[in-house]
PDB file of N, CA and C in Angstrom:
ATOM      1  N   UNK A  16      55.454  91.643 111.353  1.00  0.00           N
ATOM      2  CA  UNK A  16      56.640  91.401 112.157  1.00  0.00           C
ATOM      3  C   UNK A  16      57.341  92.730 112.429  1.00  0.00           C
ATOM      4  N   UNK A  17      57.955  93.184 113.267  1.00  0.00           N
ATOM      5  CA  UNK A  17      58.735  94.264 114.207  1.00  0.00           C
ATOM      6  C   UNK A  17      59.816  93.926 113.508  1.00  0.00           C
ATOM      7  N   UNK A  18      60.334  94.765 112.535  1.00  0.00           N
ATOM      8  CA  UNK A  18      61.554  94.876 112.225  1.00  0.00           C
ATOM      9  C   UNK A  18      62.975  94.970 113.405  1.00  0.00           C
ATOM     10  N   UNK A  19      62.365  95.820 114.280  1.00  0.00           N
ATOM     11  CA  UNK A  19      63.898  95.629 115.397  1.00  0.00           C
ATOM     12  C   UNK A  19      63.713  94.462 116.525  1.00  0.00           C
ATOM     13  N   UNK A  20      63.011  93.655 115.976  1.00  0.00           N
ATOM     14  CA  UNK A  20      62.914  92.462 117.233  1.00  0.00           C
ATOM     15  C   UNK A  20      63.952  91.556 116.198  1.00  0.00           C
ATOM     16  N   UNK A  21      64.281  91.515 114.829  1.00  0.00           N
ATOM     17  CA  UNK A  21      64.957  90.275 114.095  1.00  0.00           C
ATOM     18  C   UNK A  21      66.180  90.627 114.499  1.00  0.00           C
ATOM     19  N   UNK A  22      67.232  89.904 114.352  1.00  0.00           N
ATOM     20  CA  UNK A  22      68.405  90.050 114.458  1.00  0.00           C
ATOM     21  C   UNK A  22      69.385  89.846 113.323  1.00  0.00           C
ATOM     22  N   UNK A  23      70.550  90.815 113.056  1.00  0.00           N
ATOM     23  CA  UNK A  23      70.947  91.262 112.037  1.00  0.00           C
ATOM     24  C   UNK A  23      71.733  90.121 111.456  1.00  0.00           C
ATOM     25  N   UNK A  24      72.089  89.583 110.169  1.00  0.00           N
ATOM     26  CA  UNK A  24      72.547  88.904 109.763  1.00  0.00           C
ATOM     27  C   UNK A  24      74.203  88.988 109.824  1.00  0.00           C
ATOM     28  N   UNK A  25      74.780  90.098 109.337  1.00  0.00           N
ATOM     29  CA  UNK A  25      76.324  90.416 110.089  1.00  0.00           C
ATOM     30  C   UNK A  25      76.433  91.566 111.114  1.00  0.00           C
ATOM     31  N   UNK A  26      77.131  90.776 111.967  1.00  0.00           N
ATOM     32  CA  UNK A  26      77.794  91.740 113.019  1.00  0.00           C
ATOM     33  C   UNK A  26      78.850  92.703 112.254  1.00  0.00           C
ATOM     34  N   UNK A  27      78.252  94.290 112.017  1.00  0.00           N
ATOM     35  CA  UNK A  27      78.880  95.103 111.973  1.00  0.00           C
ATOM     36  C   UNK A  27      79.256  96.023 112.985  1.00  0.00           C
ATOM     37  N   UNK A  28      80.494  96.515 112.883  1.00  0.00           N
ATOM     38  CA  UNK A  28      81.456  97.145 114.257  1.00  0.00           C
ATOM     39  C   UNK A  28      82.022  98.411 113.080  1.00  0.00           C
ATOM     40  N   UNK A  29      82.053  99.816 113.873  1.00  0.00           N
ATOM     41  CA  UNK A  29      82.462 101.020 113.392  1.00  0.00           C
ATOM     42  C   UNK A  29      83.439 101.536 114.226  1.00  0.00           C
ATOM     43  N   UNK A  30      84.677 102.150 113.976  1.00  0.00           N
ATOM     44  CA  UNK A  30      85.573 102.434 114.913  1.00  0.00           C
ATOM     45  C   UNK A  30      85.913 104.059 114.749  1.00  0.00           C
ATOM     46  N   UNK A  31      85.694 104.574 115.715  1.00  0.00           N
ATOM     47  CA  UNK A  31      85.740 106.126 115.134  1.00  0.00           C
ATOM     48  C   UNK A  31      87.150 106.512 115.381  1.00  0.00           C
ATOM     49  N   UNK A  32      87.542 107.970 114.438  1.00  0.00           N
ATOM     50  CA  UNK A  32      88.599 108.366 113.660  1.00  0.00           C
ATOM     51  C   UNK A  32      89.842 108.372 115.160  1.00  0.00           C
ATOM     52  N   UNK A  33      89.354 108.933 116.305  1.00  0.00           N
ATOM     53  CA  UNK A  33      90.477 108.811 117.208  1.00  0.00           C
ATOM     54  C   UNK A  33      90.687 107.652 117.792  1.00  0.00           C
ATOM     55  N   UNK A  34      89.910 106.620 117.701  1.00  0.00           N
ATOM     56  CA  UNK A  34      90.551 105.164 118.649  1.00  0.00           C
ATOM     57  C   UNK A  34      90.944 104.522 117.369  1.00  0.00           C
ATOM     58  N   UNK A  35      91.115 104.655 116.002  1.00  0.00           N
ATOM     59  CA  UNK A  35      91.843 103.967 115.030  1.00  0.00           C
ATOM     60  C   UNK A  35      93.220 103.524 115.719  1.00  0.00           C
ATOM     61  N   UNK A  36      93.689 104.659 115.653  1.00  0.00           N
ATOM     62  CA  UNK A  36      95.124 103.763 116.058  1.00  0.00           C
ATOM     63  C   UNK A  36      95.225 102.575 116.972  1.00  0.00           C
ATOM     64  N   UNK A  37      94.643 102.899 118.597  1.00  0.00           N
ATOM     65  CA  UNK A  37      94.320 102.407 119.577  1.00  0.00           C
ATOM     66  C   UNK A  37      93.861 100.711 118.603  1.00  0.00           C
ATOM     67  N   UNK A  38      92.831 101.079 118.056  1.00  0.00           N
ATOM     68  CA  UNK A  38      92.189  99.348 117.456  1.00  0.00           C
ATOM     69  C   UNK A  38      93.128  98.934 116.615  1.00  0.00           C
ATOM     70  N   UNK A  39      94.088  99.299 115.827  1.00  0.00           N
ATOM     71  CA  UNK A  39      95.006  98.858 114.826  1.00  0.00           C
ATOM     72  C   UNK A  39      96.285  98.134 115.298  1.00  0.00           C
ATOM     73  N   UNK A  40      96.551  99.114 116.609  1.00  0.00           N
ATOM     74  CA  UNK A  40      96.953  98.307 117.385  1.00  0.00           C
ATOM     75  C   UNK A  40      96.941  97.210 118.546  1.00  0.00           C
ATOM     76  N   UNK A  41      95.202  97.366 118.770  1.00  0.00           N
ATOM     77  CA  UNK A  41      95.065  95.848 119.256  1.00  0.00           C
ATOM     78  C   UNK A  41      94.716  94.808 118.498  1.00  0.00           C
ATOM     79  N   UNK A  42      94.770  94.856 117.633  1.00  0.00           N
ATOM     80  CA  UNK A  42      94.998  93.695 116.299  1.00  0.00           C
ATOM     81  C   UNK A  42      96.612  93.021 115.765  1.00  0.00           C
ATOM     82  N   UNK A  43      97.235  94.180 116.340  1.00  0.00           N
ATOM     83  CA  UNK A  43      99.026  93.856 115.730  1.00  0.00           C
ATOM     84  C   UNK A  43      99.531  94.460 114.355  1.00  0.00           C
ATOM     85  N   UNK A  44      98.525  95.823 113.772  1.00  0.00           N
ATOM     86  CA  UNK A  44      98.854  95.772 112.432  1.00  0.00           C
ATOM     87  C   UNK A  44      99.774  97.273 112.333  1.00  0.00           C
ATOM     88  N   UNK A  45      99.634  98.045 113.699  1.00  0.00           N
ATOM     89  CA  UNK A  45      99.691  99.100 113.409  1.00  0.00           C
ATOM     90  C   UNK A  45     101.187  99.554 113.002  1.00  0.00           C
ATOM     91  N   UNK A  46     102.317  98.732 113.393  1.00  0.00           N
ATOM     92  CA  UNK A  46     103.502  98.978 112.934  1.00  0.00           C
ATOM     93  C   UNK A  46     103.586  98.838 111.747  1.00  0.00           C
ATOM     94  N   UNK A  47     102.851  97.805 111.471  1.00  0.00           N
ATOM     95  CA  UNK A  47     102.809  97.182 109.675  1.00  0.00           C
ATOM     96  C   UNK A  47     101.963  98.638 108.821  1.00  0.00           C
ATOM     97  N   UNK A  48     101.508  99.167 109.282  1.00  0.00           N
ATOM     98  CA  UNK A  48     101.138 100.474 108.418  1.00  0.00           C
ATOM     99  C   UNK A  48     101.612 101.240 108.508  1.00  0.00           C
ATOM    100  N   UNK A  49     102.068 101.580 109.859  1.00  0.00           N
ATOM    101  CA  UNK A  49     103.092 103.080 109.898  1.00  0.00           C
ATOM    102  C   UNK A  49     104.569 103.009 108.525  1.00  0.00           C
ATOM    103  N   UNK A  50     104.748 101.641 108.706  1.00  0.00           N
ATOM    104  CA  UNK A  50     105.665 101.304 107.979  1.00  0.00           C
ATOM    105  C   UNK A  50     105.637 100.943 106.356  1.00  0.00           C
ATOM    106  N   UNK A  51     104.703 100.844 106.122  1.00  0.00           N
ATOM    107  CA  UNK A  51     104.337 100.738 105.182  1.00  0.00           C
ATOM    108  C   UNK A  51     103.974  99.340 103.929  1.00  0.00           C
ATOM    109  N   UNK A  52     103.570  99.010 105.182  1.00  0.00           N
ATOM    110  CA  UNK A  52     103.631  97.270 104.507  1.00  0.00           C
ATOM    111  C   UNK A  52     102.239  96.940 104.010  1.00  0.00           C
ATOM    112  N   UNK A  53     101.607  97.564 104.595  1.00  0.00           N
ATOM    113  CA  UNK A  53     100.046  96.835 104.360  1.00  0.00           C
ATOM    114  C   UNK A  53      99.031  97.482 102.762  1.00  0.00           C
ATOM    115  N   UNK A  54      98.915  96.629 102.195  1.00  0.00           N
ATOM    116  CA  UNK A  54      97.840  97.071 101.088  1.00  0.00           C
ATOM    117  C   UNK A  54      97.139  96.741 100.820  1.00  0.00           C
ATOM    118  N   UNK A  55      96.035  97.782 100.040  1.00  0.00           N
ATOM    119  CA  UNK A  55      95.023  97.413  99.971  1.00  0.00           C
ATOM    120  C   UNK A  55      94.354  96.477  99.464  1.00  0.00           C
ATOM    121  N   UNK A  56      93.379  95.593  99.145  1.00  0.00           N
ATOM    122  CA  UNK A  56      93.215  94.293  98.822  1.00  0.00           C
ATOM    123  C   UNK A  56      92.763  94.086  97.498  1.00  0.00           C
ATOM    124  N   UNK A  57      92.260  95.660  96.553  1.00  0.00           N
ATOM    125  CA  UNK A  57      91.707  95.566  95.477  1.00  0.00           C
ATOM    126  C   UNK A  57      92.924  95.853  94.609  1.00  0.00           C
ATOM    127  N   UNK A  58      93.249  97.094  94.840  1.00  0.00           N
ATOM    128  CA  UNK A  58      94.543  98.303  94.491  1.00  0.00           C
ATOM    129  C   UNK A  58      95.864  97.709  94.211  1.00  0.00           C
ATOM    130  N   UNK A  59      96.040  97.262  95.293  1.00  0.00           N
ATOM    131  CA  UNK A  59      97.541  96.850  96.178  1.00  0.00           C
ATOM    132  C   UNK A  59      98.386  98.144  96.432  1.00  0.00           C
ATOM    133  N   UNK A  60      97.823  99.612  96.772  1.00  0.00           N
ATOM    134  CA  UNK A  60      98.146 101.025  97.296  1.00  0.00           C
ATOM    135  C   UNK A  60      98.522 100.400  98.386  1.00  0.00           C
ATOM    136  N   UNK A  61      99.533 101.118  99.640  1.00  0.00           N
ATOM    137  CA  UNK A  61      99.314 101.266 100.403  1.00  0.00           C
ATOM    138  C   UNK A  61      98.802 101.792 101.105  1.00  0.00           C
ATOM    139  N   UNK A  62      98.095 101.335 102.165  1.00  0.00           N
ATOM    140  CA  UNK A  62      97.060 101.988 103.769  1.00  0.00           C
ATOM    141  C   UNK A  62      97.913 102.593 104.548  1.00  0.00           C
ATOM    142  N   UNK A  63      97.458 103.065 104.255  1.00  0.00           N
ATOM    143  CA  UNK A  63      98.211 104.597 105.887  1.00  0.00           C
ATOM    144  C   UNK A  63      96.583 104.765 107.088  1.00  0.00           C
ATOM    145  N   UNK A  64      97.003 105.420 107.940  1.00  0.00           N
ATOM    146  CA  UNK A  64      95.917 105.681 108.534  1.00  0.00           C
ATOM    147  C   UNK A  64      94.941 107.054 107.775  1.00  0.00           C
ATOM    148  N   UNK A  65      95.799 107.243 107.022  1.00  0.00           N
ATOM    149  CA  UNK A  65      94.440 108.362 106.432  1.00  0.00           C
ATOM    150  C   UNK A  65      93.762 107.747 105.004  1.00  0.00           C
ATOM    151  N   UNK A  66      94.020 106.740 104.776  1.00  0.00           N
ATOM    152  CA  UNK A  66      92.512 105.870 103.625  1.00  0.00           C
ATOM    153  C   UNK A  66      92.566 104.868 104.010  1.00  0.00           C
ATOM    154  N   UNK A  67      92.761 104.449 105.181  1.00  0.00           N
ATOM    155  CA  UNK A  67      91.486 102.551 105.471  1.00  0.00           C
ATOM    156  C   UNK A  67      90.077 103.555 105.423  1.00  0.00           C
ATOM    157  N   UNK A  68      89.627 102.822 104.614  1.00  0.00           N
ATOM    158  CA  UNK A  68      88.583 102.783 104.698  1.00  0.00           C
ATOM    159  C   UNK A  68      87.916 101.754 105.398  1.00  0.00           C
ATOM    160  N   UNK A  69      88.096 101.083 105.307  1.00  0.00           N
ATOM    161  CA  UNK A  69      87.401  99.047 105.740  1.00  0.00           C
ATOM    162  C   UNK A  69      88.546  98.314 106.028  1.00  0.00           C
ATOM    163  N   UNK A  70      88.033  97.678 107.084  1.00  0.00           N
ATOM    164  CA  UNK A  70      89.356  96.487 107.608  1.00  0.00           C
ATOM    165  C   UNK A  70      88.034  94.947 108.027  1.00  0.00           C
ATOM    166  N   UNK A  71      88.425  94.205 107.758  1.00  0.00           N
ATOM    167  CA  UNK A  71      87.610  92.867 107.991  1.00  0.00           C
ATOM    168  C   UNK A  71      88.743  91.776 107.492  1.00  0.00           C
ATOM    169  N   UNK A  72      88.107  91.189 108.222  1.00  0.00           N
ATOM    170  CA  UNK A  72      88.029  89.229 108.204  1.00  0.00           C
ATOM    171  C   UNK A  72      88.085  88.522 106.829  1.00  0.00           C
ATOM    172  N   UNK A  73      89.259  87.919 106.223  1.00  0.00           N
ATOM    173  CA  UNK A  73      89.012  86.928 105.374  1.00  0.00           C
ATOM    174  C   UNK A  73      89.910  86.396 105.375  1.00  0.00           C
ATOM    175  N   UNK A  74      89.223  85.050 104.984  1.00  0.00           N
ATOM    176  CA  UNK A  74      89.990  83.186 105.109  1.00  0.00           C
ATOM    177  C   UNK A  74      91.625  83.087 106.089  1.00  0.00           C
ATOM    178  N   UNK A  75      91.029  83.635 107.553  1.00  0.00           N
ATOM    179  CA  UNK A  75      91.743  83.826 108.447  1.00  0.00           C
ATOM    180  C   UNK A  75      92.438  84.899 108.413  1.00  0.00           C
ATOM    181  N   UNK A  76      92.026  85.682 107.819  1.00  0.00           N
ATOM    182  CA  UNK A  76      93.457  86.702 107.973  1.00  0.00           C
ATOM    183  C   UNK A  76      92.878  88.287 108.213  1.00  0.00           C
ATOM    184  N   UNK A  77      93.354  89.495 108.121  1.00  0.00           N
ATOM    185  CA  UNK A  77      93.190  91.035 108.461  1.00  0.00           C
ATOM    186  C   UNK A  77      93.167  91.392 106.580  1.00  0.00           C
ATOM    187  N   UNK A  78      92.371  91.912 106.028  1.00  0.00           N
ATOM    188  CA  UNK A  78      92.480  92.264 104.817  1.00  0.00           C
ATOM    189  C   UNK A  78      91.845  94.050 104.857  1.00  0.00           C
ATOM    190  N   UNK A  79      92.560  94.861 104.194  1.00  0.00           N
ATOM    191  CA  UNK A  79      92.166  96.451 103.987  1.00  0.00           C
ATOM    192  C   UNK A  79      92.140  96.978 102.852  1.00  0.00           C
ATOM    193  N   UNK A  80      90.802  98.161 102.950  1.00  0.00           N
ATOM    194  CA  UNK A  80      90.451  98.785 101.646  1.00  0.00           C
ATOM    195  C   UNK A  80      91.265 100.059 101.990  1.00  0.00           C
ATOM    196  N   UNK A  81      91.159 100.710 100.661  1.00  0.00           N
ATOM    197  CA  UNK A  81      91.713 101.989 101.244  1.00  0.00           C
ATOM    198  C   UNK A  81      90.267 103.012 100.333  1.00  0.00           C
ATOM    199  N   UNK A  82      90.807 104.271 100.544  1.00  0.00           N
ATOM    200  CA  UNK A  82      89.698 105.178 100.467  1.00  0.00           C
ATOM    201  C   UNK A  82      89.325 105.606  98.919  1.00  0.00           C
ATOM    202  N   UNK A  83      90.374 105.020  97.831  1.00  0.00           N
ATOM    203  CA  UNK A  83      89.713 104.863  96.478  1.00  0.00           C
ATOM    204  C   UNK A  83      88.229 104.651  96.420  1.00  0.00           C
ATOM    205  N   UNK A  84      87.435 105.284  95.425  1.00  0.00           N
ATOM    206  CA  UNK A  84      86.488 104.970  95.152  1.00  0.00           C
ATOM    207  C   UNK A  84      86.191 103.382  94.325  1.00  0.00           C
ATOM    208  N   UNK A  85      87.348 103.356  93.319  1.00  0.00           N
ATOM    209  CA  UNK A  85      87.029 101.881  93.180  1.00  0.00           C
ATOM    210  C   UNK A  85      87.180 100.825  93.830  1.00  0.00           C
ATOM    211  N   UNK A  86      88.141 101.002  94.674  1.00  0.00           N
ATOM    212  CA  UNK A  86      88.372 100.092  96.075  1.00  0.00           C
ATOM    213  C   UNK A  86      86.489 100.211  96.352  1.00  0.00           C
ATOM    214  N   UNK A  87      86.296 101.275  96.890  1.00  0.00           N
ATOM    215  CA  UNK A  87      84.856 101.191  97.595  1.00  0.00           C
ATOM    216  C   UNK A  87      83.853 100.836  97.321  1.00  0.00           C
ATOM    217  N   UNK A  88      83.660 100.910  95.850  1.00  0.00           N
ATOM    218  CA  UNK A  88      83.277  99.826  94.799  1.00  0.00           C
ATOM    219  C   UNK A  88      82.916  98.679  95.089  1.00  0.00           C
ATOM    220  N   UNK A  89      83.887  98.503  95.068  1.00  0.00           N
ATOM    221  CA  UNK A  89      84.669  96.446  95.241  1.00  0.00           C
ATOM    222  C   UNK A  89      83.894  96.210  96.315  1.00  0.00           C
ATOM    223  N   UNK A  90      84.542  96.350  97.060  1.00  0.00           N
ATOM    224  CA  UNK A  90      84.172  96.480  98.603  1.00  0.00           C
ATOM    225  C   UNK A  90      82.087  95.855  98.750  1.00  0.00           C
ATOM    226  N   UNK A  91      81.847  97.066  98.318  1.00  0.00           N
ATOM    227  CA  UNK A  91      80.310  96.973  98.378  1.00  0.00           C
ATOM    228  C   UNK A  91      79.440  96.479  97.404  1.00  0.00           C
TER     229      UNK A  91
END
């Protein structure tokens, strides 16, 4: 079997370092970080734009890692 004929089990999406903001704010979160509301999901640090590391989907909602290694850990 042709490995690139299967199709991938999750849709993964990468957002590079200058359209962050741009995507943070087409989600609605980006005031919520400038400001300082949002944390991380392992930690509970706050996310700034310089350690999301990971932003995804769970049980409806926007959840973020930040750039800790044990966060990244978790994460993976």
């Amino acid at each position: 079997m042709n490995i690139f004929n299967r199709k991938p089990k999750h849709n993964i999406k990468a957002v590079q370092e200058q359209d962050l903001e741009h995507y943070l704010k087409s989600l609605g979160v980006l005031d919520s970080i400038n400001s300082g509301e949002v944390l991380c999901q392992f930690c509970g640090n706050k996310i700034t734009l310089d350690t999301i590391e990971a932003i995804a989907p769970k049980e409806g909602r926007i959840v973020f890692t930040c750039s800790n290694q044990n966060c990244i850990n978790q994460l993976y």
